[in-house]
């Protein structure tokens, strides 16, 4: 039977895993958006769709570079949950 403490530990670890896994993509998107917005300000180009293509390309590049790490991070968390499943029931 799960106790409140175990549920909180699982929830905390799940949130930490989500943040750790999503951080590279979110940071890349934020940095690319900042660079493009500075470029738009300097050149007075106010096109809303201008940030879309660089962000998508950067996301694909980051996924190619660290996708395996992200998958291993998520898989490790799920394996840990399933290996301890008998303790939770």
Coordinates of C-alpha atoms in Angstrom, one line a residue:
X1 CA 0.0 0.0 0.0
X2 CA 1.3 3.4 -0.9
X3 CA 1.8 6.0 1.8
X4 CA 1.5 9.7 1.4
X5 CA 5.3 10.0 1.6
X6 CA 5.8 7.5 -1.2
X7 CA 3.3 9.3 -3.5
X8 CA 5.0 12.6 -2.8
X9 CA 8.4 11.1 -3.6
X10 CA 7.2 9.6 -6.8
X11 CA 5.5 12.9 -7.8
X12 CA 8.6 14.9 -7.0
X13 CA 10.8 12.6 -9.0
X14 CA 8.4 12.6 -11.9
X15 CA 8.3 16.4 -12.0
X16 CA 12.1 16.6 -11.7
X17 CA 12.5 14.1 -14.6
X18 CA 10.0 16.1 -16.7
X19 CA 11.9 19.4 -16.0
X20 CA 15.3 17.8 -16.6
X21 CA 14.2 16.2 -19.9
X22 CA 12.4 19.2 -21.3
X23 CA 15.0 21.8 -20.2
X24 CA 17.3 21.6 -23.2
X25 CA 14.4 22.0 -25.7
X26 CA 12.9 24.9 -23.7
X27 CA 16.2 26.7 -23.3
X28 CA 17.0 26.3 -27.0
X29 CA 13.6 27.7 -28.0
X30 CA 14.0 30.6 -25.6
X31 CA 17.4 31.5 -26.8
X32 CA 16.4 31.2 -30.5
X33 CA 13.3 33.3 -29.8
X34 CA 15.4 36.0 -28.0
X35 CA 18.0 36.1 -30.9
X36 CA 15.2 36.4 -33.5
X37 CA 13.4 39.1 -31.5
X38 CA 16.6 41.1 -31.2
X39 CA 17.1 40.7 -35.0
X40 CA 13.5 41.9 -35.6
X41 CA 14.0 44.9 -33.4
X42 CA 17.2 45.9 -35.0
X43 CA 15.9 45.5 -38.6
X44 CA 12.3 46.7 -37.8
X45 CA 10.9 43.5 -39.4
X46 CA 7.7 42.7 -37.5
X47 CA 6.8 39.4 -39.1
X48 CA 5.1 37.0 -36.5
X49 CA 6.0 33.8 -38.4
X50 CA 9.7 34.7 -38.6
X51 CA 10.5 32.9 -35.3
X52 CA 8.8 29.7 -36.3
X53 CA 11.2 28.2 -38.8
X54 CA 14.4 28.8 -36.8
X55 CA 12.8 27.4 -33.6
X56 CA 11.6 24.3 -35.4
X57 CA 15.0 23.7 -37.0
X58 CA 16.7 24.2 -33.7
X59 CA 14.3 21.8 -32.0
X60 CA 15.0 19.1 -34.6
X61 CA 18.8 19.6 -34.2
X62 CA 18.6 19.4 -30.4
X63 CA 16.4 16.3 -30.7
X64 CA 19.0 14.7 -33.0
X65 CA 21.8 15.6 -30.7
X66 CA 20.3 14.7 -27.3
X67 CA 17.3 12.6 -28.1
X68 CA 18.9 9.4 -27.0
X69 CA 19.7 11.0 -23.6
X70 CA 16.2 12.2 -23.2
X71 CA 14.8 8.8 -24.0
X72 CA 17.1 7.1 -21.6
X73 CA 16.2 9.6 -18.9
X74 CA 12.5 8.9 -19.3
X75 CA 13.0 5.2 -19.7
X76 CA 15.1 5.0 -16.6
X77 CA 12.3 6.7 -14.6
X78 CA 9.7 4.3 -16.0
X79 CA 11.9 1.2 -15.4
X80 CA 12.4 2.4 -11.8
X81 CA 8.6 2.8 -11.3
X82 CA 7.8 -0.6 -12.8
X83 CA 10.5 -2.4 -10.9
X84 CA 9.1 -1.1 -7.7
X85 CA 5.5 -1.8 -8.7
X86 CA 5.1 -4.7 -6.3
X87 CA 5.9 -2.4 -3.4
X88 CA 3.1 0.0 -4.4
X89 CA 0.3 -2.5 -4.6

